[in-house]
Amino acid sequence: MGRCEHSRPDEECSPDENGYILYCPCMGKHYLLSYQHWEYENIGSCVLYFCTFKLTGRFGNQADHFLGSLAFAKALNRTLVLPHWIVHRSPKHHESPSVMVPFDDWFQVAPLQGYHRVILMAEFMRSIAPVIWPPGERAGLSQSLFTDLLTECMFPVTPGLLEKKKVGLTFSVTITVLCYMARKGPDGDGCNAKDGNPFGPFWDHINVNFDRSEIFQPLHYDIHRQDNLEKWKEKYPPKEWPVLAFVGAPASFPVQEENIHLQKYFKWTEEMVQKGSDFKRTHLPRGAYVGIHLRNGIDWERACSYVDKSQTLFSSPQCVGYRNDKGPTTQEMCLPPLSTIVKHVKRAVKQVNAQSVFVASDNNHYIPELSKALEKMQVSVHKLDPPDPQLDLVILGLSNHFIGNCVSSFSAFVKRDRDAIGFPSSFFGFPVPRHSSAKEGNNFHDEL
């Protein structure tokens, strides 16, 4: 096992003989909306729905992928290199559309080490990479459009596997780009690991260039299937492949049900928690408050138009279940109207005797509308100014009651975070009232 003291930047790290997993928390512009299981044992029997709106991987998606990647590293017994978070910005207002934020700017490292071995990206590049992953020995495993989302449905592809060459007494390091098929780009049929944003900016930020590509088909990310796990270990032994570097996360989206429990190791830094507490103390009236998340930007409206075409959409399994055992995803869950928002907020305010409501949103916070609706209850409505999505998450997590969006991965992060410490949460438009259910006989309930 490797040795590295994360609290001492000057400490030399010894490489982990079990190897490392490195990935870019990137997502492409094509997106799998849902897939149905017709026969669990027949992994080729799937019904797929695709849309082509741009999904660049906001924080909620990156967080889902991180939990899966942590489980993947644990299963393969490799040290996980903690990636920088990618913050996407409008190119109209910034020179760079992507900003890389070190993992420990927002989250603690120590709690993760209680579950499995991890190392910060900067630490890995400084102390480990020059020894086991030097320039000239870097191969990328490319990630296809499908692989990061499909954990069980595999499709036959003819991959152009590249031969591994020996360098000295060791095999060349294979930085594995998880790719069912090659990604389109200037490098032909390879992984094109740095083609596009945020792929290029992410690897450039840590000065990594790939020398070769490796397509890993027919393997996939579901390490909860023992046969698949053993095949990963057989095909990529640490002695020959000390570093597996993936173009995208070695995980599915949304997070697999089996990996949700890992949220308890995902802890905000003390500084982030203090910022949330300071906002609560200086901007909210004393007493309980309700936190709500509203997702209603134009891109979200476009995404919600696919609800009727899919049984599940993005993070909707957190409400309807991973097998849709609690009914279908509805338009009201995805894009709740103001009337639904007001109804749920009033109910939560009464439940916890809240003195205020905190609103996080990507677009319209409905501050005037909610303030008017809650005027007789003498409840004030607040938001962050200027916007800060991560601080939004902290403040929502500290609330006495949280109401989220069933389909949003941003809401899903808050829900998992609160579940881990026993705080109550609910969702707009869910559960579906019995009388409005699209399917007779579904056992829905009309309480929060």
mmCIF file of N, CA and C in Angstrom, residues 248-327:
data_model
loop_
_atom_site.group_PDB
_atom_site.id
_atom_site.type_symbol
_atom_site.label_atom_id
_atom_site.label_comp_id
_atom_site.label_asym_id
_atom_site.label_seq_id
_atom_site.Cartn_x
_atom_site.Cartn_y
_atom_site.Cartn_z
ATOM 1 N N GLY A 248 -13.891 10.014 -18.707
ATOM 2 C CA GLY A 248 -14.988 10.433 -17.837
ATOM 3 C C GLY A 248 -15.013 9.554 -16.614
ATOM 4 N N ALA A 249 -15.937 9.810 -15.719
ATOM 5 C CA ALA A 249 -15.990 9.065 -14.460
ATOM 6 C C ALA A 249 -16.331 7.595 -14.686
ATOM 7 N N PRO A 250 -15.679 6.683 -13.951
ATOM 8 C CA PRO A 250 -16.018 5.257 -14.025
ATOM 9 C C PRO A 250 -17.242 4.966 -13.162
ATOM 10 N N ALA A 251 -18.337 5.570 -13.536
ATOM 11 C CA ALA A 251 -19.553 5.471 -12.732
ATOM 12 C C ALA A 251 -20.759 5.819 -13.581
ATOM 13 N N SER A 252 -21.923 5.414 -13.126
ATOM 14 C CA SER A 252 -23.156 5.699 -13.843
ATOM 15 C C SER A 252 -23.821 6.948 -13.281
ATOM 16 N N PHE A 253 -24.709 7.513 -14.066
ATOM 17 C CA PHE A 253 -25.551 8.610 -13.610
ATOM 18 C C PHE A 253 -26.997 8.277 -13.938
ATOM 19 N N PRO A 254 -27.907 8.400 -12.972
ATOM 20 C CA PRO A 254 -27.638 8.825 -11.599
ATOM 21 C C PRO A 254 -26.870 7.774 -10.816
ATOM 22 N N VAL A 255 -26.462 8.145 -9.611
ATOM 23 C CA VAL A 255 -25.699 7.239 -8.774
ATOM 24 C C VAL A 255 -26.467 5.935 -8.585
ATOM 25 N N GLN A 256 -25.757 4.811 -8.619
ATOM 26 C CA GLN A 256 -26.408 3.523 -8.384
ATOM 27 C C GLN A 256 -26.968 3.470 -6.967
ATOM 28 N N GLU A 257 -28.076 2.787 -6.834
ATOM 29 C CA GLU A 257 -28.733 2.675 -5.531
ATOM 30 C C GLU A 257 -27.787 2.096 -4.487
ATOM 31 N N GLU A 258 -26.940 1.162 -4.904
ATOM 32 C CA GLU A 258 -26.019 0.506 -3.969
ATOM 33 C C GLU A 258 -24.937 1.450 -3.446
ATOM 34 N N ASN A 259 -24.751 2.597 -4.110
ATOM 35 C CA ASN A 259 -23.674 3.514 -3.719
ATOM 36 C C ASN A 259 -24.156 4.756 -2.977
ATOM 37 N N ILE A 260 -25.449 4.895 -2.807
ATOM 38 C CA ILE A 260 -25.994 6.086 -2.151
ATOM 39 C C ILE A 260 -25.443 6.253 -0.744
ATOM 40 N N HIS A 261 -25.231 5.155 -0.037
ATOM 41 C CA HIS A 261 -24.792 5.223 1.359
ATOM 42 C C HIS A 261 -23.423 5.876 1.510
ATOM 43 N N LEU A 262 -22.657 5.966 0.439
ATOM 44 C CA LEU A 262 -21.317 6.556 0.518
ATOM 45 C C LEU A 262 -21.357 8.062 0.768
ATOM 46 N N GLN A 263 -22.536 8.660 0.655
ATOM 47 C CA GLN A 263 -22.668 10.095 0.915
ATOM 48 C C GLN A 263 -22.201 10.454 2.328
ATOM 49 N N LYS A 264 -22.297 9.534 3.265
ATOM 50 C CA LYS A 264 -21.913 9.837 4.648
ATOM 51 C C LYS A 264 -20.427 10.132 4.793
ATOM 52 N N TYR A 265 -19.634 9.763 3.791
ATOM 53 C CA TYR A 265 -18.198 10.065 3.827
ATOM 54 C C TYR A 265 -17.874 11.377 3.110
ATOM 55 N N PHE A 266 -18.888 11.982 2.545
ATOM 56 C CA PHE A 266 -18.769 13.185 1.718
ATOM 57 C C PHE A 266 -19.069 14.398 2.596
ATOM 58 N N LYS A 267 -18.059 14.984 3.229
ATOM 59 C CA LYS A 267 -18.260 16.032 4.228
ATOM 60 C C LYS A 267 -17.705 17.378 3.759
ATOM 61 N N TRP A 268 -18.509 18.419 3.917
ATOM 62 C CA TRP A 268 -18.045 19.765 3.610
ATOM 63 C C TRP A 268 -16.879 20.147 4.514
ATOM 64 N N THR A 269 -16.025 21.022 4.035
ATOM 65 C CA THR A 269 -14.947 21.527 4.879
ATOM 66 C C THR A 269 -15.548 22.389 5.985
ATOM 67 N N GLU A 270 -14.802 22.565 7.054
ATOM 68 C CA GLU A 270 -15.261 23.409 8.155
ATOM 69 C C GLU A 270 -15.500 24.837 7.674
ATOM 70 N N GLU A 271 -14.681 25.285 6.744
ATOM 71 C CA GLU A 271 -14.840 26.642 6.214
ATOM 72 C C GLU A 271 -16.174 26.798 5.496
ATOM 73 N N MET A 272 -16.566 25.795 4.694
ATOM 74 C CA MET A 272 -17.838 25.867 3.982
ATOM 75 C C MET A 272 -19.011 25.848 4.961
ATOM 76 N N VAL A 273 -18.940 24.994 5.972
ATOM 77 C CA VAL A 273 -20.011 24.926 6.970
ATOM 78 C C VAL A 273 -20.111 26.249 7.722
ATOM 79 N N GLN A 274 -18.969 26.846 8.025
ATOM 80 C CA GLN A 274 -18.962 28.124 8.735
ATOM 81 C C GLN A 274 -19.606 29.220 7.897
ATOM 82 N N LYS A 275 -19.342 29.212 6.587
ATOM 83 C CA LYS A 275 -19.966 30.197 5.700
ATOM 84 C C LYS A 275 -21.488 30.052 5.718
ATOM 85 N N GLY A 276 -21.957 28.801 5.717
ATOM 86 C CA GLY A 276 -23.394 28.569 5.768
ATOM 87 C C GLY A 276 -23.995 29.040 7.075
ATOM 88 N N SER A 277 -23.315 28.756 8.167
ATOM 89 C CA SER A 277 -23.790 29.184 9.488
ATOM 90 C C SER A 277 -23.786 30.703 9.605
ATOM 91 N N ASP A 278 -22.768 31.337 9.033
ATOM 92 C CA ASP A 278 -22.685 32.802 9.075
ATOM 93 C C ASP A 278 -23.837 33.440 8.305
ATOM 94 N N PHE A 279 -24.172 32.867 7.141
ATOM 95 C CA PHE A 279 -25.300 33.398 6.374
ATOM 96 C C PHE A 279 -26.590 33.255 7.173
ATOM 97 N N LYS A 280 -26.774 32.108 7.762
ATOM 98 C CA LYS A 280 -27.975 31.865 8.562
ATOM 99 C C LYS A 280 -28.077 32.874 9.704
ATOM 100 N N ARG A 281 -26.955 33.147 10.355
ATOM 101 C CA ARG A 281 -26.939 34.047 11.511
ATOM 102 C C ARG A 281 -27.151 35.504 11.114
ATOM 103 N N THR A 282 -26.600 35.914 9.981
ATOM 104 C CA THR A 282 -26.626 37.332 9.616
ATOM 105 C C THR A 282 -27.755 37.725 8.658
ATOM 106 N N HIS A 283 -28.347 36.749 7.945
ATOM 107 C CA HIS A 283 -29.341 37.100 6.937
ATOM 108 C C HIS A 283 -30.738 36.539 7.194
ATOM 109 N N LEU A 284 -30.850 35.537 8.024
ATOM 110 C CA LEU A 284 -32.158 34.946 8.296
ATOM 111 C C LEU A 284 -32.621 35.319 9.699
ATOM 112 N N PRO A 285 -33.932 35.517 9.883
ATOM 113 C CA PRO A 285 -34.435 35.780 11.237
ATOM 114 C C PRO A 285 -34.228 34.567 12.136
ATOM 115 N N ARG A 286 -34.161 34.796 13.416
ATOM 116 C CA ARG A 286 -33.973 33.686 14.352
ATOM 117 C C ARG A 286 -35.142 32.710 14.249
ATOM 118 N N GLY A 287 -34.836 31.444 14.431
ATOM 119 C CA GLY A 287 -35.867 30.426 14.349
ATOM 120 C C GLY A 287 -35.654 29.486 13.175
ATOM 121 N N ALA A 288 -36.593 28.583 13.007
ATOM 122 C CA ALA A 288 -36.490 27.564 11.960
ATOM 123 C C ALA A 288 -36.663 28.179 10.567
ATOM 124 N N TYR A 289 -36.080 27.514 9.575
ATOM 125 C CA TYR A 289 -36.292 27.947 8.195
ATOM 126 C C TYR A 289 -36.424 26.740 7.278
ATOM 127 N N VAL A 290 -37.148 26.941 6.189
ATOM 128 C CA VAL A 290 -37.342 25.914 5.163
ATOM 129 C C VAL A 290 -36.434 26.248 3.982
ATOM 130 N N GLY A 291 -35.697 25.269 3.497
ATOM 131 C CA GLY A 291 -34.857 25.452 2.314
ATOM 132 C C GLY A 291 -35.508 24.799 1.116
ATOM 133 N N ILE A 292 -35.548 25.490 -0.017
ATOM 134 C CA ILE A 292 -36.144 24.909 -1.223
ATOM 135 C C ILE A 292 -35.214 25.102 -2.420
ATOM 136 N N HIS A 293 -35.282 24.161 -3.347
ATOM 137 C CA HIS A 293 -34.495 24.253 -4.581
ATOM 138 C C HIS A 293 -35.441 24.276 -5.766
ATOM 139 N N LEU A 294 -35.335 25.333 -6.571
ATOM 140 C CA LEU A 294 -36.169 25.489 -7.759
ATOM 141 C C LEU A 294 -35.307 25.410 -9.007
ATOM 142 N N ARG A 295 -35.621 24.463 -9.854
ATOM 143 C CA ARG A 295 -34.885 24.290 -11.123
ATOM 144 C C ARG A 295 -35.840 24.695 -12.229
ATOM 145 N N ASN A 296 -35.573 25.797 -12.921
ATOM 146 C CA ASN A 296 -36.551 26.281 -13.892
ATOM 147 C C ASN A 296 -35.951 27.080 -15.051
ATOM 148 N N GLY A 297 -34.663 26.910 -15.329
ATOM 149 C CA GLY A 297 -34.050 27.593 -16.464
ATOM 150 C C GLY A 297 -34.525 27.024 -17.790
ATOM 151 N N ILE A 298 -34.188 27.692 -18.880
ATOM 152 C CA ILE A 298 -34.652 27.276 -20.204
ATOM 153 C C ILE A 298 -34.144 25.888 -20.567
ATOM 154 N N ASP A 299 -32.919 25.557 -20.151
ATOM 155 C CA ASP A 299 -32.390 24.223 -20.441
ATOM 156 C C ASP A 299 -33.171 23.165 -19.683
ATOM 157 N N TRP A 300 -33.637 23.528 -18.487
ATOM 158 C CA TRP A 300 -34.410 22.579 -17.683
ATOM 159 C C TRP A 300 -35.801 22.372 -18.279
ATOM 160 N N GLU A 301 -36.405 23.440 -18.769
ATOM 161 C CA GLU A 301 -37.701 23.307 -19.432
ATOM 162 C C GLU A 301 -37.587 22.347 -20.612
ATOM 163 N N ARG A 302 -36.498 22.477 -21.346
ATOM 164 C CA ARG A 302 -36.277 21.599 -22.501
ATOM 165 C C ARG A 302 -36.123 20.147 -22.048
ATOM 166 N N ALA A 303 -35.384 19.943 -20.964
ATOM 167 C CA ALA A 303 -35.191 18.584 -20.450
ATOM 168 C C ALA A 303 -36.507 17.979 -19.989
ATOM 169 N N CYS A 304 -37.333 18.782 -19.327
ATOM 170 C CA CYS A 304 -38.597 18.268 -18.797
ATOM 171 C C CYS A 304 -39.576 17.882 -19.897
ATOM 172 N N SER A 305 -39.353 18.367 -21.104
ATOM 173 C CA SER A 305 -40.226 17.989 -22.215
ATOM 174 C C SER A 305 -40.091 16.513 -22.553
ATOM 175 N N TYR A 306 -39.050 15.860 -22.025
ATOM 176 C CA TYR A 306 -38.824 14.439 -22.292
ATOM 177 C C TYR A 306 -39.452 13.531 -21.238
ATOM 178 N N VAL A 307 -40.099 14.117 -20.246
ATOM 179 C CA VAL A 307 -40.660 13.313 -19.162
ATOM 180 C C VAL A 307 -41.607 12.243 -19.685
ATOM 181 N N ASP A 308 -42.473 12.611 -20.614
ATOM 182 C CA ASP A 308 -43.465 11.661 -21.122
ATOM 183 C C ASP A 308 -42.848 10.541 -21.947
ATOM 184 N N LYS A 309 -41.601 10.720 -22.379
ATOM 185 C CA LYS A 309 -40.950 9.714 -23.214
ATOM 186 C C LYS A 309 -40.119 8.726 -22.402
ATOM 187 N N SER A 310 -39.977 8.973 -21.117
ATOM 188 C CA SER A 310 -39.091 8.121 -20.327
ATOM 189 C C SER A 310 -39.718 7.790 -18.984
ATOM 190 N N GLN A 311 -39.439 6.610 -18.490
ATOM 191 C CA GLN A 311 -39.933 6.226 -17.178
ATOM 192 C C GLN A 311 -39.133 6.897 -16.074
ATOM 193 N N THR A 312 -37.847 7.104 -16.320
ATOM 194 C CA THR A 312 -37.012 7.818 -15.362
ATOM 195 C C THR A 312 -36.256 8.910 -16.103
ATOM 196 N N LEU A 313 -35.960 9.994 -15.407
ATOM 197 C CA LEU A 313 -35.245 11.111 -16.007
ATOM 198 C C LEU A 313 -34.255 11.650 -14.987
ATOM 199 N N PHE A 314 -32.974 11.639 -15.339
ATOM 200 C CA PHE A 314 -31.915 12.153 -14.472
ATOM 201 C C PHE A 314 -32.012 11.537 -13.065
ATOM 202 N N SER A 315 -32.245 12.348 -12.037
ATOM 203 C CA SER A 315 -32.238 11.838 -10.657
ATOM 204 C C SER A 315 -33.612 11.437 -10.148
ATOM 205 N N SER A 316 -34.581 11.274 -11.041
ATOM 206 C CA SER A 316 -35.938 10.935 -10.605
ATOM 207 C C SER A 316 -36.051 9.636 -9.816
ATOM 208 N N PRO A 317 -35.100 8.666 -9.947
ATOM 209 C CA PRO A 317 -35.213 7.467 -9.109
ATOM 210 C C PRO A 317 -35.244 7.760 -7.609
ATOM 211 N N GLN A 318 -34.736 8.925 -7.185
ATOM 212 C CA GLN A 318 -34.795 9.256 -5.767
ATOM 213 C C GLN A 318 -36.239 9.401 -5.292
ATOM 214 N N CYS A 319 -37.159 9.634 -6.231
ATOM 215 C CA CYS A 319 -38.576 9.728 -5.893
ATOM 216 C C CYS A 319 -39.343 8.484 -6.332
ATOM 217 N N VAL A 320 -39.240 8.151 -7.611
ATOM 218 C CA VAL A 320 -40.077 7.083 -8.163
ATOM 219 C C VAL A 320 -39.458 5.703 -8.015
ATOM 220 N N GLY A 321 -38.227 5.627 -7.528
ATOM 221 C CA GLY A 321 -37.568 4.347 -7.346
ATOM 222 C C GLY A 321 -36.760 3.944 -8.564
ATOM 223 N N TYR A 322 -35.791 3.076 -8.358
ATOM 224 C CA TYR A 322 -34.916 2.646 -9.447
ATOM 225 C C TYR A 322 -35.596 1.655 -10.388
ATOM 226 N N ARG A 323 -36.733 1.144 -9.983
ATOM 227 C CA ARG A 323 -37.514 0.269 -10.857
ATOM 228 C C ARG A 323 -38.905 0.851 -11.074
ATOM 229 N N ASN A 324 -39.030 2.158 -10.870
ATOM 230 C CA ASN A 324 -40.315 2.846 -11.027
ATOM 231 C C ASN A 324 -41.416 2.226 -10.177
ATOM 232 N N ASP A 325 -41.044 1.704 -9.015
ATOM 233 C CA ASP A 325 -42.025 1.051 -8.165
ATOM 234 C C ASP A 325 -42.963 2.040 -7.478
ATOM 235 N N LYS A 326 -42.664 3.339 -7.576
ATOM 236 C CA LYS A 326 -43.526 4.351 -6.957
ATOM 237 C C LYS A 326 -44.237 5.194 -8.007
ATOM 238 N N GLY A 327 -44.300 4.680 -9.222
ATOM 239 C CA GLY A 327 -45.028 5.381 -10.266
ATOM 240 C C GLY A 327 -44.128 6.096 -11.248
#
